mmCIF file of N, CA and C in Angstrom:
data_model
loop_
_atom_site.group_PDB
_atom_site.id
_atom_site.type_symbol
_atom_site.label_atom_id
_atom_site.label_comp_id
_atom_site.label_asym_id
_atom_site.label_seq_id
_atom_site.Cartn_x
_atom_site.Cartn_y
_atom_site.Cartn_z
ATOM 1 N N PHE A 234 99.690 92.734 153.380
ATOM 2 C CA PHE A 234 100.085 91.435 153.953
ATOM 3 C C PHE A 234 98.911 90.459 153.880
ATOM 4 N N LEU A 235 97.740 90.941 154.308
ATOM 5 C CA LEU A 235 96.544 90.086 154.253
ATOM 6 C C LEU A 235 96.224 89.702 152.817
ATOM 7 N N GLY A 236 96.443 90.650 151.899
ATOM 8 C CA GLY A 236 96.187 90.368 150.482
ATOM 9 C C GLY A 236 97.085 89.239 150.004
ATOM 10 N N GLY A 237 98.336 89.233 150.476
ATOM 11 C CA GLY A 237 99.273 88.177 150.094
ATOM 12 C C GLY A 237 98.787 86.826 150.600
ATOM 13 N N LEU A 238 98.276 86.790 151.825
ATOM 14 C CA LEU A 238 97.771 85.532 152.384
ATOM 15 C C LEU A 238 96.586 85.025 151.582
ATOM 16 N N LEU A 239 95.716 85.954 151.179
ATOM 17 C CA LEU A 239 94.549 85.567 150.382
ATOM 18 C C LEU A 239 94.991 84.993 149.044
ATOM 19 N N GLU A 240 96.015 85.604 148.434
ATOM 20 C CA GLU A 240 96.535 85.113 147.158
ATOM 21 C C GLU A 240 97.101 83.712 147.327
ATOM 22 N N LEU A 241 97.856 83.488 148.408
ATOM 23 C CA LEU A 241 98.447 82.173 148.657
ATOM 24 C C LEU A 241 97.356 81.127 148.842
ATOM 25 N N LYS A 242 96.313 81.481 149.580
ATOM 26 C CA LYS A 242 95.212 80.544 149.814
ATOM 27 C C LYS A 242 94.509 80.233 148.498
ATOM 28 N N ARG A 243 94.340 81.258 147.665
ATOM 29 C CA ARG A 243 93.692 81.068 146.366
ATOM 30 C C ARG A 243 94.531 80.129 145.500
ATOM 31 N N ILE A 244 95.861 80.326 145.521
ATOM 32 C CA ILE A 244 96.768 79.463 144.754
ATOM 33 C C ILE A 244 96.671 78.029 145.273
ATOM 34 N N ASN A 245 96.601 77.879 146.596
ATOM 35 C CA ASN A 245 96.496 76.547 147.187
ATOM 36 C C ASN A 245 95.207 75.860 146.758
ATOM 37 N N ILE A 246 94.110 76.616 146.706
ATOM 38 C CA ILE A 246 92.820 76.058 146.295
ATOM 39 C C ILE A 246 92.889 75.586 144.850
ATOM 40 N N TYR A 247 93.472 76.416 143.979
ATOM 41 C CA TYR A 247 93.600 76.033 142.570
ATOM 42 C C TYR A 247 94.542 74.846 142.437
ATOM 43 N N GLY A 248 95.632 74.835 143.213
ATOM 44 C CA GLY A 248 96.589 73.732 143.168
ATOM 45 C C GLY A 248 95.915 72.439 143.597
ATOM 46 N N ASN A 249 95.078 72.513 144.642
ATOM 47 C CA ASN A 249 94.355 71.345 145.124
ATOM 48 C C ASN A 249 93.410 70.828 144.054
ATOM 49 N N ARG A 250 92.744 71.740 143.369
ATOM 50 C CA ARG A 250 91.775 71.375 142.345
ATOM 51 C C ARG A 250 92.481 70.712 141.159
ATOM 52 N N LEU A 251 93.707 71.148 140.880
ATOM 53 C CA LEU A 251 94.453 70.609 139.736
ATOM 54 C C LEU A 251 95.108 69.271 140.072
ATOM 55 N N THR A 252 95.680 69.155 141.270
ATOM 56 C CA THR A 252 96.425 67.949 141.621
ATOM 57 C C THR A 252 95.560 66.925 142.350
ATOM 58 N N GLY A 253 94.441 67.380 142.925
ATOM 59 C CA GLY A 253 93.555 66.465 143.637
ATOM 60 C C GLY A 253 94.086 66.115 145.009
ATOM 61 N N THR A 254 95.001 66.950 145.535
ATOM 62 C CA THR A 254 95.551 66.703 146.866
ATOM 63 C C THR A 254 95.094 67.781 147.828
ATOM 64 N N ILE A 255 95.318 67.567 149.106
ATOM 65 C CA ILE A 255 94.917 68.549 150.109
ATOM 66 C C ILE A 255 95.874 69.735 150.069
ATOM 67 N N PRO A 256 95.351 70.955 149.931
ATOM 68 C CA PRO A 256 96.197 72.150 149.895
ATOM 69 C C PRO A 256 96.917 72.358 151.224
ATOM 70 N N VAL A 257 98.103 72.928 151.155
ATOM 71 C CA VAL A 257 98.883 73.166 152.371
ATOM 72 C C VAL A 257 98.289 74.334 153.143
ATOM 73 N N ALA A 258 97.995 74.119 154.414
ATOM 74 C CA ALA A 258 97.430 75.188 155.238
ATOM 75 C C ALA A 258 98.558 76.032 155.811
ATOM 76 N N LEU A 259 98.546 77.322 155.522
ATOM 77 C CA LEU A 259 99.594 78.204 156.036
ATOM 78 C C LEU A 259 99.099 78.937 157.269
#
């Protein structure tokens, strides 16, 4: 479960870097 959260956060960081917007905090 924790691994899934880490993956989501990592995806959010990459998404933020690509789109230039603030990543969604889960």
